[in-house]
Coordinates of N, CA and C in Angstrom, one line a residue:
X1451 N 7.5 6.1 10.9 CA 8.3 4.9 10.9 C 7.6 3.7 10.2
X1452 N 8.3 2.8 9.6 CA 8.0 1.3 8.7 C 8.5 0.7 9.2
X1453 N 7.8 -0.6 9.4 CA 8.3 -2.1 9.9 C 8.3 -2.6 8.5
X1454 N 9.0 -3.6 8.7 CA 8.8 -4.5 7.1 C 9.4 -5.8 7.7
X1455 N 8.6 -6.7 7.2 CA 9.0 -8.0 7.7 C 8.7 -9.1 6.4
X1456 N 9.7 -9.3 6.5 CA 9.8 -10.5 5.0 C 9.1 -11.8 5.8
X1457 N 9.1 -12.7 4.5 CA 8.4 -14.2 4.8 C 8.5 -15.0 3.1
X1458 N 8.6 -15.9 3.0 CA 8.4 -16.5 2.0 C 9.4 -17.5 1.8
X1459 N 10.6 -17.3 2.6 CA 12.1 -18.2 1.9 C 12.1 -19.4 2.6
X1460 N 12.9 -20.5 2.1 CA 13.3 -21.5 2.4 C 14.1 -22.2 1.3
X1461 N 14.1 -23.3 1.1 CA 14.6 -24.6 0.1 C 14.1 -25.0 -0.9
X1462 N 14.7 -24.6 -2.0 CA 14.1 -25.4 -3.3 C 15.1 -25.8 -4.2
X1463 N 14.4 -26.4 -5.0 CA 15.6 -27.3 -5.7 C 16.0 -26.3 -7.6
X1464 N 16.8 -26.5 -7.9 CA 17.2 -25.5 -8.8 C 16.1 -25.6 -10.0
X1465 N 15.5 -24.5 -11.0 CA 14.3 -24.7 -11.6 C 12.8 -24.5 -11.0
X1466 N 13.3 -24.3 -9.9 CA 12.2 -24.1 -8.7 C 11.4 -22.6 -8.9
X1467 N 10.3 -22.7 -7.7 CA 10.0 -20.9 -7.8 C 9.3 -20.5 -6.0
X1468 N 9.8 -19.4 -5.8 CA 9.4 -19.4 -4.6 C 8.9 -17.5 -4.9
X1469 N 7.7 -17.5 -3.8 CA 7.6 -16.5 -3.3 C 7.5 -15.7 -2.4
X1470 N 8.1 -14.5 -2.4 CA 8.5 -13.4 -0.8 C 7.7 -13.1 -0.8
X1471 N 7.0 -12.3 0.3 CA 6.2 -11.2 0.7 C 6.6 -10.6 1.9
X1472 N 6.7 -9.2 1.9 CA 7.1 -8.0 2.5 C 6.1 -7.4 3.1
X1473 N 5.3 -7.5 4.6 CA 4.5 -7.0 4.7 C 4.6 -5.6 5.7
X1474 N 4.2 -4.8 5.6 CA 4.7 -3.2 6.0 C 3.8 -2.7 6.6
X1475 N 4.0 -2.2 7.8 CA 3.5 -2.0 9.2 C 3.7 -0.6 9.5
X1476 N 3.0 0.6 10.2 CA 3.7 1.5 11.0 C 2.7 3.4 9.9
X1477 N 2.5 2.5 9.0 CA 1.9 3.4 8.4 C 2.0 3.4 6.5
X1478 N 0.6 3.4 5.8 CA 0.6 3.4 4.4 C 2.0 4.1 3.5
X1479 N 2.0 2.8 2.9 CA 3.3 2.8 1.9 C 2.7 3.0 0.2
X1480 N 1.9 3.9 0.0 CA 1.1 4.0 -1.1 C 2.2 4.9 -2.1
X1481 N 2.9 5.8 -1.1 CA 3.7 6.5 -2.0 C 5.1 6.3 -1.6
X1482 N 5.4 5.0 -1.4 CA 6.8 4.5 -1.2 C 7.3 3.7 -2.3
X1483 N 9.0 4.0 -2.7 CA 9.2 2.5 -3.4 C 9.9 2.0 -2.4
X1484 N 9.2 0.2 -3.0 CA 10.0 -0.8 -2.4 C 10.7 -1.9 -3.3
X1485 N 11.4 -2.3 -2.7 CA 12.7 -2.7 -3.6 C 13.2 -4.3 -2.6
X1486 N 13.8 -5.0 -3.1 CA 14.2 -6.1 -2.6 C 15.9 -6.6 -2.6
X1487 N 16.6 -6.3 -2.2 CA 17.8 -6.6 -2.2 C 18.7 -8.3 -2.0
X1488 N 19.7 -8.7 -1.9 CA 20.0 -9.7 -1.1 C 21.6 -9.9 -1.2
X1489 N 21.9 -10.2 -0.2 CA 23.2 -10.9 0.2 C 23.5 -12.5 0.1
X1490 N 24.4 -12.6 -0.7 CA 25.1 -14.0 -0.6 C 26.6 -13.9 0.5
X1491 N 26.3 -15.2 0.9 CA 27.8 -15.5 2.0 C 29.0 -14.5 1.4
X1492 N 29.5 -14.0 2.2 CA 30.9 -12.9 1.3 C 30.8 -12.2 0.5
X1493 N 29.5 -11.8 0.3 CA 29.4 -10.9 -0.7 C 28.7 -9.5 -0.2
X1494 N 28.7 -8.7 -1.1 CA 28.1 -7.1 -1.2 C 26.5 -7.3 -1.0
X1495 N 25.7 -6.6 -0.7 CA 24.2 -6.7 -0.8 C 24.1 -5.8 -2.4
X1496 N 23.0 -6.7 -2.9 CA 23.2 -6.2 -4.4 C 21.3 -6.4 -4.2
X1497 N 21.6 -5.4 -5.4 CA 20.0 -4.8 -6.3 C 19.2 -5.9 -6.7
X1498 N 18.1 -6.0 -6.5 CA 17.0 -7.5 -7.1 C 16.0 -6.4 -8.0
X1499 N 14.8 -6.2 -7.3 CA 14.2 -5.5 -7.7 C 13.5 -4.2 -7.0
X1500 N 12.5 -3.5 -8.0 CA 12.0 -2.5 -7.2 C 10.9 -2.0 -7.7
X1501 N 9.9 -0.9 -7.1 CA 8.7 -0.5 -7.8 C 8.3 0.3 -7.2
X1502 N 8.5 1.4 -7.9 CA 8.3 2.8 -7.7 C 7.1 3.1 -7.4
X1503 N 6.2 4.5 -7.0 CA 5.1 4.9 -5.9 C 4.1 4.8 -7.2
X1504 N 5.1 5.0 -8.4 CA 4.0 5.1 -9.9 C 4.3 3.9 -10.2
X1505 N 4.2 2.8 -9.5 CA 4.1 1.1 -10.2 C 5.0 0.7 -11.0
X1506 N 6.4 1.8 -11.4 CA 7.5 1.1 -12.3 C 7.9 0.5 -11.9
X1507 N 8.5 -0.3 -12.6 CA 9.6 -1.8 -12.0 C 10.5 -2.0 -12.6
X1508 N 11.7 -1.9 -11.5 CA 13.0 -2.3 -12.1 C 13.7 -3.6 -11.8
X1509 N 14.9 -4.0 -12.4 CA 15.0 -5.2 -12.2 C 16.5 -5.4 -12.9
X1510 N 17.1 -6.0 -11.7 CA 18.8 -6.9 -12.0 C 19.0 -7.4 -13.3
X1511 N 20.0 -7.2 -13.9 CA 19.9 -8.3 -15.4 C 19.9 -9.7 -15.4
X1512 N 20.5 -10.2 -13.4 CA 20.5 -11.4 -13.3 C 18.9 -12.3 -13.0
X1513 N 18.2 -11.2 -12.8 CA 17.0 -11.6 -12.6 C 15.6 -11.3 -13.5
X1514 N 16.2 -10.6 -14.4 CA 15.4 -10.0 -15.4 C 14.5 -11.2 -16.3
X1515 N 13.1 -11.1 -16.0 CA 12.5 -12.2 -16.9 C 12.3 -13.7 -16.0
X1516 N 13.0 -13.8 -14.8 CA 12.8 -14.8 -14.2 C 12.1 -14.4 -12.9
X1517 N 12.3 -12.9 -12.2 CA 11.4 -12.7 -11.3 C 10.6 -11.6 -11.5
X1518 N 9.7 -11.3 -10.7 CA 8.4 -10.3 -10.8 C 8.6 -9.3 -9.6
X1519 N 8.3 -8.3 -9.5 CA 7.9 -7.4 -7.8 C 6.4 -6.9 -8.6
X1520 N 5.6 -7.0 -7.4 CA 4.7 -6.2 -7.1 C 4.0 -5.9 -5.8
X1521 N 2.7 -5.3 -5.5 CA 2.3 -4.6 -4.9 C 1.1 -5.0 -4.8
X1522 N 0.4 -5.0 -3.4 CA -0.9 -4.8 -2.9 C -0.9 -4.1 -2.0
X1523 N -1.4 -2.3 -2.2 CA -1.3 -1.7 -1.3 C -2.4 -1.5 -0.2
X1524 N -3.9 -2.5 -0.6 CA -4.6 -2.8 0.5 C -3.9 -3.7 1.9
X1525 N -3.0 -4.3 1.0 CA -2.6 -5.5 2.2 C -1.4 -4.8 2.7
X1526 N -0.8 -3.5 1.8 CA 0.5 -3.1 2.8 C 1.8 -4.4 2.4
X1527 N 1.7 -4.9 1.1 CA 2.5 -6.3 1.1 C 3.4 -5.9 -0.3
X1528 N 4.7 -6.6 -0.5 CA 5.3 -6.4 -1.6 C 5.5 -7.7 -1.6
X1529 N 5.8 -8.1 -2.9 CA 5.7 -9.7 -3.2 C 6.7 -9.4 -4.3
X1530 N 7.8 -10.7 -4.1 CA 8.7 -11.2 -5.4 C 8.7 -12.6 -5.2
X1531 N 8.0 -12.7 -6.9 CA 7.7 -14.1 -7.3 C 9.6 -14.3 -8.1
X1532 N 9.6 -15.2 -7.8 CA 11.1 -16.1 -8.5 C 10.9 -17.2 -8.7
X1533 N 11.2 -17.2 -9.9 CA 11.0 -18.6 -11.0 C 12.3 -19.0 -11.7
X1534 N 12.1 -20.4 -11.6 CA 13.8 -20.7 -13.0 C 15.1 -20.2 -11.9
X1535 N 14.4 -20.9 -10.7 CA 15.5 -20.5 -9.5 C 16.9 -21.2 -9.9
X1536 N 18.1 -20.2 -10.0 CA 19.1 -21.3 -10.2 C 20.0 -21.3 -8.7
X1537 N 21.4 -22.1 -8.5 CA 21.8 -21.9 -7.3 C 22.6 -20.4 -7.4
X1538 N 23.1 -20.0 -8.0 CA 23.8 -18.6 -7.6 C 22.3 -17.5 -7.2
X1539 N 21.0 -17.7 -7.1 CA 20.2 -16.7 -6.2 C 20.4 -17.2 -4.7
X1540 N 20.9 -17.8 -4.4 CA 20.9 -18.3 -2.9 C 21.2 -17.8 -2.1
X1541 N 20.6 -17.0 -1.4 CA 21.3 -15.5 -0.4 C 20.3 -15.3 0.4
X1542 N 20.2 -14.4 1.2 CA 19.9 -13.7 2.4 C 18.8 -12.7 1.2
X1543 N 17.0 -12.3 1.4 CA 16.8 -11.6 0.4 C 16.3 -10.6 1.7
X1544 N 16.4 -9.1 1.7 CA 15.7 -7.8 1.9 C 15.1 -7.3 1.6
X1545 N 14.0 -7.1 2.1 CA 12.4 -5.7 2.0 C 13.2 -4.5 2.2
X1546 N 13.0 -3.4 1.1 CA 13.4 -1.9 1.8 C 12.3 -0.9 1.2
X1547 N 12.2 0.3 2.1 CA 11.2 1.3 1.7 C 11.8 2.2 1.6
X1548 N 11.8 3.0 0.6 CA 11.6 4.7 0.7 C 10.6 5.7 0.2
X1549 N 11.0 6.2 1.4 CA 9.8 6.9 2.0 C 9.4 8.5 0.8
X1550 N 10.6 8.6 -0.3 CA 10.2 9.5 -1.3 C 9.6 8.8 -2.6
X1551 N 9.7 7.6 -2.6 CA 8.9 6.8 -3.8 C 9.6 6.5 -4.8
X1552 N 11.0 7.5 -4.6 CA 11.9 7.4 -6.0 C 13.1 6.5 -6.3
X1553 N 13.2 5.5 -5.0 CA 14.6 4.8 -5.3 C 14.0 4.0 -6.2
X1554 N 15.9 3.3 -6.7 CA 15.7 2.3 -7.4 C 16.8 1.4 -7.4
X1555 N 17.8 1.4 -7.8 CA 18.4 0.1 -7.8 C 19.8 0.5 -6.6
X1556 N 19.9 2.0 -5.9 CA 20.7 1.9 -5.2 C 20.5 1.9 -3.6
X1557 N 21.2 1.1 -2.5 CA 20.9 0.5 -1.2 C 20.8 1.7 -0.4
X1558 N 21.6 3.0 -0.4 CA 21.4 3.8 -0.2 C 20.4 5.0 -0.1
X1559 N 19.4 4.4 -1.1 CA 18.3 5.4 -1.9 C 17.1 5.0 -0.7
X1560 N 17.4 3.9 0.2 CA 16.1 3.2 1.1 C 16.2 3.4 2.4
X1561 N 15.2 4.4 3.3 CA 14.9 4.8 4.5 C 14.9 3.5 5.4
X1562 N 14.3 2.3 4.9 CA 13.8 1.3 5.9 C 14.3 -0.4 5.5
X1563 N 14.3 -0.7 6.1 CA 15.1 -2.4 6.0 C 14.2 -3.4 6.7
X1564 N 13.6 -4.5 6.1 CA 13.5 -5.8 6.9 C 15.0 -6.8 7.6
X1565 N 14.5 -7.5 7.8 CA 15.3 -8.5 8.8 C 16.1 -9.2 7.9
X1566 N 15.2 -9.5 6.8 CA 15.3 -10.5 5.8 C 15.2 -11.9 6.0
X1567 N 15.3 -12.9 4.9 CA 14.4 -14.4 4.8 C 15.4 -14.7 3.8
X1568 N 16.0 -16.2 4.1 CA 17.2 -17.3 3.5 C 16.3 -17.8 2.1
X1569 N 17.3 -17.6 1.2 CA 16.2 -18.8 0.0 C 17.2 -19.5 -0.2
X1570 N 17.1 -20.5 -0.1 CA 18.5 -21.7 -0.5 C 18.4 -22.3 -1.5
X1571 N 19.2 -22.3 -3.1 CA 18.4 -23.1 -4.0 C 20.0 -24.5 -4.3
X1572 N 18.9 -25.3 -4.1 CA 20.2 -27.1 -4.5 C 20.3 -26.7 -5.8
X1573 N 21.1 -27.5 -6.1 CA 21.5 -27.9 -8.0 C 21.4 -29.3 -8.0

């Protein structure tokens, strides 16, 4: 079993940059991918990013170039840096793991879920 507990969100103003971290508990995630999802009010939970157990990284077209995922698997931590925040990223964002290393951009592909953390961005 994975715990995964996000942290990083709050308020920023558009042009902004904030960063998440995902930190993952219950046992080493060295050969997990984790991926970051998010929900906006009335909407679907859609694909952000991800990174595979072999360090690839995938990534939304809406976010492509503006944010980063990576990894420190001493600290058990997944980090997305977001930069050039505009307000349509403003949503609910999710930590997920799976536990075969191979998902990637679908919600289904991920054994484990955080709570999730609000990023609000003004215009």
């Amino acid at each position: 079993q994975v715990q995964l507990v996000e942290s990083g969100g709050g308020l920023v103003q558009a042009g902004g940059s904030l960063r998440l971290s995902c930190a993952a508990s219950g046992r080493s995630f060295s050969t997990y991918a984790l991926g970051w999802f998010r929900q906006a009010p009335g909407k679907e939970r859609e694909f952000v990013a991800a990174i595979s157990w072999t360090a690839r990284t995938y990534y939304a077209d809406s976010v492509k170039g503006r944010f980063t995922i990576s990894r420190d698997l001493a600290k058990g931590t997944v980090y997305l840096q977001m930069t050039s925040l505009k307000s349509e990223d403003t949503a609910v964002y999710y930590c997920a793991a799976d536990r075969f290393g191979t998902a990637t951009r679908g919600l289904a592909e991920y054994d484990y879920w955080g709570q999730g953390t609000q990023v609000a961005v003004s215009s």
